[in-house]
PDB file of C-alpha atoms in Angstrom:
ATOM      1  CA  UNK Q 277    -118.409 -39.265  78.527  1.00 56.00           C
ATOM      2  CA  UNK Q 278    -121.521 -38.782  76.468  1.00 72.00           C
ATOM      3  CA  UNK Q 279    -121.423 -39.056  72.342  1.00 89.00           C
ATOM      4  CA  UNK Q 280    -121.975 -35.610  70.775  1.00 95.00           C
ATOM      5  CA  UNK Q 281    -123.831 -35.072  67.550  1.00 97.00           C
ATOM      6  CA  UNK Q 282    -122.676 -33.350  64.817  1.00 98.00           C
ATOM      7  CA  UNK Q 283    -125.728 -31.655  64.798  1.00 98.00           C
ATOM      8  CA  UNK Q 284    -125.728 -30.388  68.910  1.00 97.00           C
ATOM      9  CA  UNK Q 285    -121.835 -28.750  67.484  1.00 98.00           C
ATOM     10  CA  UNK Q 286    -123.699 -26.929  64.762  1.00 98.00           C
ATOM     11  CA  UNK Q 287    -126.678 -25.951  67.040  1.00 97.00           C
ATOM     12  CA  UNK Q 288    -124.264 -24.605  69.544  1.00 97.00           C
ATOM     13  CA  UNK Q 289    -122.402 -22.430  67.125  1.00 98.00           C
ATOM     14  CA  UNK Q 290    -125.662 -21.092  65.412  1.00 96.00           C
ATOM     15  CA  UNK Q 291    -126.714 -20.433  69.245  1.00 95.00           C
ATOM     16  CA  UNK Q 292    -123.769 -18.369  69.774  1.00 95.00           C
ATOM     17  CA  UNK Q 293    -124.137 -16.724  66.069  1.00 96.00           C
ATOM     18  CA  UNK Q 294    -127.515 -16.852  64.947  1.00 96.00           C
ATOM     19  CA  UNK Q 295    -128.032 -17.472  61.263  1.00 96.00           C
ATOM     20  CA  UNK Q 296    -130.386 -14.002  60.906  1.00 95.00           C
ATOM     21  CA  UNK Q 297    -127.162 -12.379  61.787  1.00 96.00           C
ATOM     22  CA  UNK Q 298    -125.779 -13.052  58.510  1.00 96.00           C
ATOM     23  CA  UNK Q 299    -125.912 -10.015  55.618  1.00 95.00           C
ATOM     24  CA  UNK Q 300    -128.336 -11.108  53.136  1.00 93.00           C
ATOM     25  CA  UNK Q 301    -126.024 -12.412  50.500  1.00 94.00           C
ATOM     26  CA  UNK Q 302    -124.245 -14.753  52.562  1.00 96.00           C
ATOM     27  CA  UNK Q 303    -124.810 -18.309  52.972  1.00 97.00           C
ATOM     28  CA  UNK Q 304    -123.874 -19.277  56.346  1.00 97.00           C
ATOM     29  CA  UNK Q 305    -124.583 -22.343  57.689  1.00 97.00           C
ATOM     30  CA  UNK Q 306    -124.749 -26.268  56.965  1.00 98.00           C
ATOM     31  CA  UNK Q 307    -122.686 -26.447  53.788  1.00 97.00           C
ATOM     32  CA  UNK Q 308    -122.268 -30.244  52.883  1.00 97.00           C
ATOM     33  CA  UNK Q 309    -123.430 -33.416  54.525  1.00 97.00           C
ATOM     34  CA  UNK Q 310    -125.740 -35.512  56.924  1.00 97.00           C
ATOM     35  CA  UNK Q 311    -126.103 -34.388  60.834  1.00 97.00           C
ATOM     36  CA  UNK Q 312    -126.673 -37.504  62.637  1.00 96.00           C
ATOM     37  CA  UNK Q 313    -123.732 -38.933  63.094  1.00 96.00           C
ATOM     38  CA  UNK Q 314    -121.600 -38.532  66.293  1.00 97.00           C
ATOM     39  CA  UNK Q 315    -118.776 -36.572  66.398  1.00 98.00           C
ATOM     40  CA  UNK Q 316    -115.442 -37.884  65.506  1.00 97.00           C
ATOM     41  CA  UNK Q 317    -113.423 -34.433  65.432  1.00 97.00           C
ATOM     42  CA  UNK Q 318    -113.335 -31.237  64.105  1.00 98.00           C
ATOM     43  CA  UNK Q 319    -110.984 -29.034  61.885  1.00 98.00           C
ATOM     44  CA  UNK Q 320    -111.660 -25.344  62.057  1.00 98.00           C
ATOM     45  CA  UNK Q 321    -110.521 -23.416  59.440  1.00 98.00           C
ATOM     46  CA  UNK Q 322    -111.037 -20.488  57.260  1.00 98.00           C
ATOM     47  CA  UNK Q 323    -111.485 -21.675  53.860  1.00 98.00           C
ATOM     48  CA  UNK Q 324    -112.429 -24.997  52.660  1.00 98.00           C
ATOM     49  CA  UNK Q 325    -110.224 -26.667  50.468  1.00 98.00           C
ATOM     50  CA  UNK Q 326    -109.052 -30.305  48.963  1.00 98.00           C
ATOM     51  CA  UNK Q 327    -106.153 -29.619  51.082  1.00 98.00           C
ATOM     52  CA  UNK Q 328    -108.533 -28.724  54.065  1.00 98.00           C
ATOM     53  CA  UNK Q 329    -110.581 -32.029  53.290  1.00 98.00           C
ATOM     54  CA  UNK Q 330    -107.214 -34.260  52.923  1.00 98.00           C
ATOM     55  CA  UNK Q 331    -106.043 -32.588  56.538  1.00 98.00           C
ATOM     56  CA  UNK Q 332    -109.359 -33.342  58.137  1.00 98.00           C
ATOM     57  CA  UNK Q 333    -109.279 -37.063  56.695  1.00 98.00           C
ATOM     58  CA  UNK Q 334    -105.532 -37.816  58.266  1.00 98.00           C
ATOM     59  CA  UNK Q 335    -106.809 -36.455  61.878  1.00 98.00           C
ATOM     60  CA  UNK Q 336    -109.793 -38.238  61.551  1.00 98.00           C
ATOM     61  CA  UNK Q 337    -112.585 -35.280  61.738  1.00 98.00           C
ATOM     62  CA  UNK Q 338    -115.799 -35.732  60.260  1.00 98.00           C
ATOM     63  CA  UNK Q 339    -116.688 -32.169  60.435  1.00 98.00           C
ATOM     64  CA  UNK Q 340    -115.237 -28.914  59.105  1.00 98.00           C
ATOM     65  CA  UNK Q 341    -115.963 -25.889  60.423  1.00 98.00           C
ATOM     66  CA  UNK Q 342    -115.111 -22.879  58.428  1.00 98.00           C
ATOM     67  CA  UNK Q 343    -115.399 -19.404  58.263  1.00 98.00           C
ATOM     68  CA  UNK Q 344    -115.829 -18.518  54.730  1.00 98.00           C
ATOM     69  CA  UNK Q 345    -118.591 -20.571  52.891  1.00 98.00           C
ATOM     70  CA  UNK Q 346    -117.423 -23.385  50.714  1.00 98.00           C
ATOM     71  CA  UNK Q 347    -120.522 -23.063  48.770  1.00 97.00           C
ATOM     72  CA  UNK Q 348    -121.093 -19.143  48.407  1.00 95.00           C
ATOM     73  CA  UNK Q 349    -123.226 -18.611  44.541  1.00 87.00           C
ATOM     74  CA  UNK Q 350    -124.882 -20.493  42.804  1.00 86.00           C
ATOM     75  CA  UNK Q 351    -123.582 -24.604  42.027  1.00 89.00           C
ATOM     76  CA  UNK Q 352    -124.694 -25.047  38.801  1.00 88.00           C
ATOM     77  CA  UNK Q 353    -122.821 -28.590  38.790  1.00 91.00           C
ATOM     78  CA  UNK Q 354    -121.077 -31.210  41.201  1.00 93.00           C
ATOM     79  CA  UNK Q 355    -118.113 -31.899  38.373  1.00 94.00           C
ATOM     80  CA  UNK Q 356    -114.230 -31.268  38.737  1.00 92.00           C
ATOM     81  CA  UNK Q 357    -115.070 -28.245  36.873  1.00 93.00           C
ATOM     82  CA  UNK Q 358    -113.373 -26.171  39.910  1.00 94.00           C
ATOM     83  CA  UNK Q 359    -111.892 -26.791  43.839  1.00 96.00           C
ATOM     84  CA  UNK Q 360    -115.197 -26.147  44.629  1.00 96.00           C
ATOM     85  CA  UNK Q 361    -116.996 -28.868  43.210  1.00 96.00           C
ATOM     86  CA  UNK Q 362    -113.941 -31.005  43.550  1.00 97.00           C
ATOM     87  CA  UNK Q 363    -114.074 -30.109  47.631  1.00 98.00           C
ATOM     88  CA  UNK Q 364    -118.108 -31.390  47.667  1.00 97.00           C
ATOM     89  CA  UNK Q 365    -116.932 -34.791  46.536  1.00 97.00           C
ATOM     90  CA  UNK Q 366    -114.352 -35.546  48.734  1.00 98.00           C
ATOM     91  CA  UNK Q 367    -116.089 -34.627  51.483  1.00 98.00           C
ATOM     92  CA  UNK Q 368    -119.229 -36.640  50.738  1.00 98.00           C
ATOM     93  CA  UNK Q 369    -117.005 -39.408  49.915  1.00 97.00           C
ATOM     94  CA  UNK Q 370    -114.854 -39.298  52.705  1.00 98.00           C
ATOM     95  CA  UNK Q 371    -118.545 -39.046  55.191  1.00 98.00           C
ATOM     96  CA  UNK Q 372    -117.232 -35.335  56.028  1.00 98.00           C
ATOM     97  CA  UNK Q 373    -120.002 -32.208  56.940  1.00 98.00           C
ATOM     98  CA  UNK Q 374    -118.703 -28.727  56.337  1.00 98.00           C
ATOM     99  CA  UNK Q 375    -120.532 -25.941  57.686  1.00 98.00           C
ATOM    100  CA  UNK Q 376    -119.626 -21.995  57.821  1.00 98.00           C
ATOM    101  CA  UNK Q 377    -120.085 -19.450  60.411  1.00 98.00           C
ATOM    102  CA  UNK Q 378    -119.813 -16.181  57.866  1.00 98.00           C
ATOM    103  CA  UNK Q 379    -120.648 -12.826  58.364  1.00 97.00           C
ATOM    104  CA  UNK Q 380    -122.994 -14.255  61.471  1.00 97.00           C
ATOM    105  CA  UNK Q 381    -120.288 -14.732  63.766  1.00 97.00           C
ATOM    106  CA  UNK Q 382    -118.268 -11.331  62.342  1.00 97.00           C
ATOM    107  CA  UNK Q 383    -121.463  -9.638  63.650  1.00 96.00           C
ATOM    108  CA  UNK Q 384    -122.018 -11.672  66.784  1.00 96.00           C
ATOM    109  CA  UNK Q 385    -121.418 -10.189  70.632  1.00 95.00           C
ATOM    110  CA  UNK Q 386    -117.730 -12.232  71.173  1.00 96.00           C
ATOM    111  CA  UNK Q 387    -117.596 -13.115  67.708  1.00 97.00           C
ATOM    112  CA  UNK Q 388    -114.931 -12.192  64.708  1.00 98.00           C
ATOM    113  CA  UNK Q 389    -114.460  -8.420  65.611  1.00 98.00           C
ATOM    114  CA  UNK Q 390    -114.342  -9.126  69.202  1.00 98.00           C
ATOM    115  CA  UNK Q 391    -111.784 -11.572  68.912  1.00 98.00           C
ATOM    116  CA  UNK Q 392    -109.394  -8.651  66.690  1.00 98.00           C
ATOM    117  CA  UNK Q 393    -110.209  -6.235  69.442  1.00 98.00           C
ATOM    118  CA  UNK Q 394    -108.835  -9.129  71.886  1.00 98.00           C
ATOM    119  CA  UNK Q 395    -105.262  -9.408  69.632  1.00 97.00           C
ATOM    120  CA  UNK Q 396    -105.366  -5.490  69.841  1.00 98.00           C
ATOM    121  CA  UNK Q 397    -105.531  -5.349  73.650  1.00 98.00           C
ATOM    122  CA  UNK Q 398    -108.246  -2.731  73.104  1.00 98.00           C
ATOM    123  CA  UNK Q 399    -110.789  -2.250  76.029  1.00 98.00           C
ATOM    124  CA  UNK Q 400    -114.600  -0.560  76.617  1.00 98.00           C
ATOM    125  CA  UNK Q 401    -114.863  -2.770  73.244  1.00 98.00           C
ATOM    126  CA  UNK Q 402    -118.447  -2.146  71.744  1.00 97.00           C
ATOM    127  CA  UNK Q 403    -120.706  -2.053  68.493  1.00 98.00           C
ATOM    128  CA  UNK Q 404    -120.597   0.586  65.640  1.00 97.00           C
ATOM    129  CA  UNK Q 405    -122.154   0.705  62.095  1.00 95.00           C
ATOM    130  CA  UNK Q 406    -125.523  -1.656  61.558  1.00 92.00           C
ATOM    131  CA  UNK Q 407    -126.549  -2.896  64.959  1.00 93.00           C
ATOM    132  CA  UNK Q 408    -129.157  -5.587  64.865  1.00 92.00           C
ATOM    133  CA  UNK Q 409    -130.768  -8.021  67.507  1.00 91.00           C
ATOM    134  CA  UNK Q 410    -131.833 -11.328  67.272  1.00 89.00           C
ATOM    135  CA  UNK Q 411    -134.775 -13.152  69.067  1.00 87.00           C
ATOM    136  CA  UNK Q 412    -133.958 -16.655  70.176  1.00 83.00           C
ATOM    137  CA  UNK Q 413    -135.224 -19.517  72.512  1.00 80.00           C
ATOM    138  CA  UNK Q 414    -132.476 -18.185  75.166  1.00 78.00           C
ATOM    139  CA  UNK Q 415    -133.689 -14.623  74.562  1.00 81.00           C
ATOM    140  CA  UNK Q 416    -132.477 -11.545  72.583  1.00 86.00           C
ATOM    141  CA  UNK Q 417    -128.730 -12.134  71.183  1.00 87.00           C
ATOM    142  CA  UNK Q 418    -127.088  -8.463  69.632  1.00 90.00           C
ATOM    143  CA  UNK Q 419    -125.002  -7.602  66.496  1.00 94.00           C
ATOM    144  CA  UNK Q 420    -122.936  -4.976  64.998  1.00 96.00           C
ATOM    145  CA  UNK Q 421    -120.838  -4.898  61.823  1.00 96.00           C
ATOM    146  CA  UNK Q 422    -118.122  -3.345  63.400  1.00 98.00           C
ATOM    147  CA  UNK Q 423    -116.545  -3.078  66.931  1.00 98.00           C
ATOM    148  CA  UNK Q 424    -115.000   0.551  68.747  1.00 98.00           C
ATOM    149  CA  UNK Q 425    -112.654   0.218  71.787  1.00 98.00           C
ATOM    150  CA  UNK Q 426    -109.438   2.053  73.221  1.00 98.00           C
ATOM    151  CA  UNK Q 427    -105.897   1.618  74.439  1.00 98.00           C
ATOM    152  CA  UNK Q 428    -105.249   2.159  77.767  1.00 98.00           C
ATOM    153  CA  UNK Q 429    -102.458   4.296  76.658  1.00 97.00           C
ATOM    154  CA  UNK Q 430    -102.242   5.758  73.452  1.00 98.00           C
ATOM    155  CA  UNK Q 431     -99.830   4.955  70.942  1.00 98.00           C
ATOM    156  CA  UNK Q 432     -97.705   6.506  68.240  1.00 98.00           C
ATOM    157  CA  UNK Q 433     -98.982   5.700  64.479  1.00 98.00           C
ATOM    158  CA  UNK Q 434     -95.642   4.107  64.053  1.00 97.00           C
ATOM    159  CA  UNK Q 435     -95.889   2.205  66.895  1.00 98.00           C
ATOM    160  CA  UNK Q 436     -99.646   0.935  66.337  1.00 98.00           C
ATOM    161  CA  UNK Q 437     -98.564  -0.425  62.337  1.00 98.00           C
ATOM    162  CA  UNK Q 438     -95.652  -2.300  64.465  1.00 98.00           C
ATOM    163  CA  UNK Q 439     -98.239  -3.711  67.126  1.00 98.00           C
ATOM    164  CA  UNK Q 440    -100.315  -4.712  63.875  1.00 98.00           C
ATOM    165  CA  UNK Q 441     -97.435  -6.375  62.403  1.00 98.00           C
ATOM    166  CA  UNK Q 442     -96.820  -8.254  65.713  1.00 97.00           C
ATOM    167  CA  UNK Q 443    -100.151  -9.190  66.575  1.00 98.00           C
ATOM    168  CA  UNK Q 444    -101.350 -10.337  63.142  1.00 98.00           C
ATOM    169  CA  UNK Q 445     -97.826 -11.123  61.618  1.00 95.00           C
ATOM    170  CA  UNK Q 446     -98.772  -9.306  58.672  1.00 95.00           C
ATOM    171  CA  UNK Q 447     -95.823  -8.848  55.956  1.00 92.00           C
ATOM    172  CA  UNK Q 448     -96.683  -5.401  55.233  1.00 93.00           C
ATOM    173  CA  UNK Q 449     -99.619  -2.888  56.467  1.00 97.00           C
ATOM    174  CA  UNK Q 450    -101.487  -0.937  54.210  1.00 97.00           C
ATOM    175  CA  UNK Q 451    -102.009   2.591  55.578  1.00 98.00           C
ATOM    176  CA  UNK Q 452    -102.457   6.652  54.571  1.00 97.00           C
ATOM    177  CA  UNK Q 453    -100.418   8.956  55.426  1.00 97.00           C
ATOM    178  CA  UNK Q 454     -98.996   8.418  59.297  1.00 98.00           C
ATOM    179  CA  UNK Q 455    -101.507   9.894  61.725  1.00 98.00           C
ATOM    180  CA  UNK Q 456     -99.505  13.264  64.034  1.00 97.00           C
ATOM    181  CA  UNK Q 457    -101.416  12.746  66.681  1.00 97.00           C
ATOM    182  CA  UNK Q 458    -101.972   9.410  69.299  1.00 98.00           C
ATOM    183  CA  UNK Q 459    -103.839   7.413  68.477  1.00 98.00           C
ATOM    184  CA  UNK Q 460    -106.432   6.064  71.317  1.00 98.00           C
ATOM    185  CA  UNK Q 461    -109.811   4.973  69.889  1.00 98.00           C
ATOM    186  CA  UNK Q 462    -109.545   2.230  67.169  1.00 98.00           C
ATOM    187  CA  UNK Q 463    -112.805   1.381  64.891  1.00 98.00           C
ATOM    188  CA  UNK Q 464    -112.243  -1.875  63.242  1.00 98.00           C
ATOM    189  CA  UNK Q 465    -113.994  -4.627  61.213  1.00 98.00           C
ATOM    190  CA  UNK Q 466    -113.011  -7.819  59.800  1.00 97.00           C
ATOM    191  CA  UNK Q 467    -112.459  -8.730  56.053  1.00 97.00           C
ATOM    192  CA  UNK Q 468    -113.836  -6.650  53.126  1.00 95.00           C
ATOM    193  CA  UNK Q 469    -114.636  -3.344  55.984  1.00 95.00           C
ATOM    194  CA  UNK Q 470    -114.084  -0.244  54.145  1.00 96.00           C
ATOM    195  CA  UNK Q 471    -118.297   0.481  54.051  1.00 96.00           C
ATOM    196  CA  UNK Q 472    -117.485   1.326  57.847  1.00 98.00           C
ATOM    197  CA  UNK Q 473    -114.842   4.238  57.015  1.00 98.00           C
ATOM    198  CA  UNK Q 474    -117.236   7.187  57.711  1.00 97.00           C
ATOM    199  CA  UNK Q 475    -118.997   5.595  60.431  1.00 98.00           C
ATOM    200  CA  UNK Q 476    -115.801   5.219  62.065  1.00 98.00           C
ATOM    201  CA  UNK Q 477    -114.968   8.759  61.783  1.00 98.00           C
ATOM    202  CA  UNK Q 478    -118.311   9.680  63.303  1.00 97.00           C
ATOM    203  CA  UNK Q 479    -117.891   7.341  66.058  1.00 97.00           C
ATOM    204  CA  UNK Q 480    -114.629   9.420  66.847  1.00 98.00           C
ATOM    205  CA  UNK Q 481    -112.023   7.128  65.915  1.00 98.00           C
ATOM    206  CA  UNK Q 482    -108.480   8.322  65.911  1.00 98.00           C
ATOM    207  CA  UNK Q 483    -107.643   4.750  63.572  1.00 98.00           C
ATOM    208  CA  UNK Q 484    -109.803   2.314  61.511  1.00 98.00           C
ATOM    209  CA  UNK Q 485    -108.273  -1.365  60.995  1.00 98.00           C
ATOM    210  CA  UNK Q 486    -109.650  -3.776  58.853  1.00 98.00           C
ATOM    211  CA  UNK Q 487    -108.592  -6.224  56.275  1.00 98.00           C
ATOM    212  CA  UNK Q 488    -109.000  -4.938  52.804  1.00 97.00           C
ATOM    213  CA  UNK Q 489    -109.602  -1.542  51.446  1.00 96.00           C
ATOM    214  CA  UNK Q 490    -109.805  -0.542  47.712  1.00 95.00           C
ATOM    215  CA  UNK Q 491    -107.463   2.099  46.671  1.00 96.00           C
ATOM    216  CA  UNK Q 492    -109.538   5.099  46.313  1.00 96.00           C
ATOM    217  CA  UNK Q 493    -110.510   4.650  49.807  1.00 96.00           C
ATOM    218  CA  UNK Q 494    -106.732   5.656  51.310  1.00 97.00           C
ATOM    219  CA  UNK Q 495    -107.578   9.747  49.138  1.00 97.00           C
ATOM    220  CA  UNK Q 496    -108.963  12.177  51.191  1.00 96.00           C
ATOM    221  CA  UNK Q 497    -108.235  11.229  55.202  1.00 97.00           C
ATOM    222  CA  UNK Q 498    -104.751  12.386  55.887  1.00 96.00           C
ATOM    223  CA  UNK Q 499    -104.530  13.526  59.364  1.00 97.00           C
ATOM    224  CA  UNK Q 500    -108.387  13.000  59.516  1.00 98.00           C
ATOM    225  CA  UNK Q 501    -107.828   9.011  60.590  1.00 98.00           C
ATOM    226  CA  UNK Q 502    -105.372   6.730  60.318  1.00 98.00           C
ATOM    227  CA  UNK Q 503    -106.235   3.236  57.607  1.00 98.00           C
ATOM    228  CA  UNK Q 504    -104.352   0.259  57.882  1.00 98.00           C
ATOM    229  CA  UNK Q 505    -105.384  -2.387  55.877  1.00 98.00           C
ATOM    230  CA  UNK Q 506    -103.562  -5.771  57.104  1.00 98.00           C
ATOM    231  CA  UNK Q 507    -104.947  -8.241  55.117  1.00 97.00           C
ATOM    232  CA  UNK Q 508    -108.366 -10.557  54.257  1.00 97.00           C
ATOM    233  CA  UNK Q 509    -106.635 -13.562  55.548  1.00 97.00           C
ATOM    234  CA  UNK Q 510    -104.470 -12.226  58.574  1.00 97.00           C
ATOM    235  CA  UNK Q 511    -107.278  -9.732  60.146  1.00 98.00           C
ATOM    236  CA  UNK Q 512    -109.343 -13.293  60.441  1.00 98.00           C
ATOM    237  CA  UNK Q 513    -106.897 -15.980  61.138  1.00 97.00           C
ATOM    238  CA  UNK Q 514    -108.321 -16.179  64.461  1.00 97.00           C
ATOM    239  CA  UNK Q 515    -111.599 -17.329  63.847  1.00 98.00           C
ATOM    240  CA  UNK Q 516    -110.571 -20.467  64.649  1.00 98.00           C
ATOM    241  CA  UNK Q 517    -110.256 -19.367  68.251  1.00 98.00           C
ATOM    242  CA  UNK Q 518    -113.831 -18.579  68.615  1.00 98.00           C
ATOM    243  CA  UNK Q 519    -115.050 -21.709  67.307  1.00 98.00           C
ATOM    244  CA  UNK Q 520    -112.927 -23.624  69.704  1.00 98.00           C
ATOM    245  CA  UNK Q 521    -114.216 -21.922  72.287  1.00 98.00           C
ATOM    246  CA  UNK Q 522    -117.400 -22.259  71.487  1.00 98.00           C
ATOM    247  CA  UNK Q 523    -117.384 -25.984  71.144  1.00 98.00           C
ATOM    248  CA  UNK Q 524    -115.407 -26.955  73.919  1.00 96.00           C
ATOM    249  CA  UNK Q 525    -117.470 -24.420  76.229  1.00 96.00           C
ATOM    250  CA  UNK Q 526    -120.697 -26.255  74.973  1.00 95.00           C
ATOM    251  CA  UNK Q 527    -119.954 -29.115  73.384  1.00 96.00           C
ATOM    252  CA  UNK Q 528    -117.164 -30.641  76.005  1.00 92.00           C
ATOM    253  CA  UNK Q 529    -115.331 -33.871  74.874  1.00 92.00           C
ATOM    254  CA  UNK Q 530    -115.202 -32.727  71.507  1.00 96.00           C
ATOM    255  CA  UNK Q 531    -111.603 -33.093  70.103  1.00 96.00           C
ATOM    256  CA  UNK Q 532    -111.125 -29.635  68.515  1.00 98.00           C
ATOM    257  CA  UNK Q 533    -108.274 -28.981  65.970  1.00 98.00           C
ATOM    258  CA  UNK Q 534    -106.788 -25.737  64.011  1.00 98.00           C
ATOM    259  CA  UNK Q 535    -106.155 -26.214  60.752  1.00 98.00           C
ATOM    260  CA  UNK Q 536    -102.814 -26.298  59.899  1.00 97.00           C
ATOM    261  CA  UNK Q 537    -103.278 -25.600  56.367  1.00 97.00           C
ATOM    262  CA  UNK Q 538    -102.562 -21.863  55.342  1.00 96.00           C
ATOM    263  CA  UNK Q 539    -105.377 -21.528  53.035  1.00 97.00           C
ATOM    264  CA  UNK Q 540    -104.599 -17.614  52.317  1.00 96.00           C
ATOM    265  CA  UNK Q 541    -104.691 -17.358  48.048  1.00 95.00           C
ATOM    266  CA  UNK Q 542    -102.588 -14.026  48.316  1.00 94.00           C
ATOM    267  CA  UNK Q 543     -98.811 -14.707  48.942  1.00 90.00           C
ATOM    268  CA  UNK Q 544     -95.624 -11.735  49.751  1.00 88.00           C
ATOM    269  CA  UNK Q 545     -93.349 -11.857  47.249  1.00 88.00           C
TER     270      UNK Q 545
END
């Protein structure tokens, strides 16, 4: 079996999500650390942490993929000022590269969204909002910021927040006022999506999922659309998924492993 570079891993991923894909204040892409070397493993994860670091040390990975950006503004200092800074160091000193797939792979054809849609059982899945496309070596590769599909059979409002809870094993769901109709075409976007709310109603959604929605949002849409807001954390956990495909697709031999490290800040008390 041939040696894989940590570089052809990286090249695949940015193949699959183009860096131009990302929104303009993002910083996808190689994070920490030298290419070259071969590839002993890799953790996928969502955040980058010391934790993260010390997990990819014990299984012996020398790259991290993550979803969020370790280094995301400005580093004004490599100190122990913060886990930021302290993350750098250990994974310089322990030979480790971290790299992020951000808002790239939320936008990419397969990508973040995709994968949700996937968890939701949701079919005829296709872009809404921002579309863009991409010109690469292998040809054109298309992006959205958010994805539309439908149930095959519609569901209850009740009985979509319990397939959210299921599917995403979210605590609690944030939502407006129960929707009294079913509800058949979902709009939906990863993360931080409440910029998508109106374009969601235009695209005729009957329910708009995403992972975080500020409060004033919820006023005005009772009976209109139905919000859930499940979480930052839980509307992404599977991420990971998409790397591993990814890499094992087009990187085969590569041992692949999900972090077991619940990096989520927010806990349920």
């Amino acid at each position: 079996m041939r040696s894989v570079k940590i570089k052809e891993v990286i090249d695949a991923l940015e193949k699959f999500a183009p860096l131009p894909l990302q929104e303009s204040y993002d910083n996808a892409g190689l994070q920490v650390g030298l290419t070259g070397a071969e590839v002993s493993g890799a953790l996928l994860c969502l955040d980058v942490t010391e934790k993260i670091v010390d997990e990819a040390i014990k299984l012996g990975c020398n790259l991290i993929v993550a979803h969020h950006p370790l280094i995301f503004g400005k580093l004004a200092q490599i100190s122990d000022t913060n886990y930021v800074q302290r993350t750098v160091i250990k994974a310089i000193k322990n030979d480790i590269v971290v790299v992020a797939m951000h808002t790239n792979i939320d936008a990419a054809t397969g990508g973040v969204n995709f994968k949700i849609a996937e968890r939701m059982r949701l079919q005829n899945v296709r872009f809404f909002g921002k579309l863009q496309s991409v010109r690469t070596d292998e040809g054109e590769v298309f992006g959205g910021s958010g994805v539309l599909g439908e149930f095959a059979e519609p569901l209850a409002a009740d009985d979509f927040v319990l397939l959210l809870k299921r599917q995403f094993e979210v605590v609690c769901v944030q939502a407006n006022q129960l929707l009294r109709r079913p509800i058949k075409r979902v709009a939906l976007c990863g993360g931080a999506g409440s910029f998508l709310l109106k374009d969601a109603i235009d695209q005729g959604a009957d329910a708009f999922v995403t992972g975080e929605m500020h409060y004033h949002d919820f006023f005005g849409y009772e009976q209109q659309i139905q919000i859930c807001s499940i979480g930052h954390y839980q509307s992404e956990q599977f991420t990971t998924e998409v790397f591993k495909e990814i890499i094992e697709k087009q990187c085969s031999g590569v041992k692949c492993h999900i972090a077991q490290t619940n990096t989520n800040p927010i806990i349920y008390i």
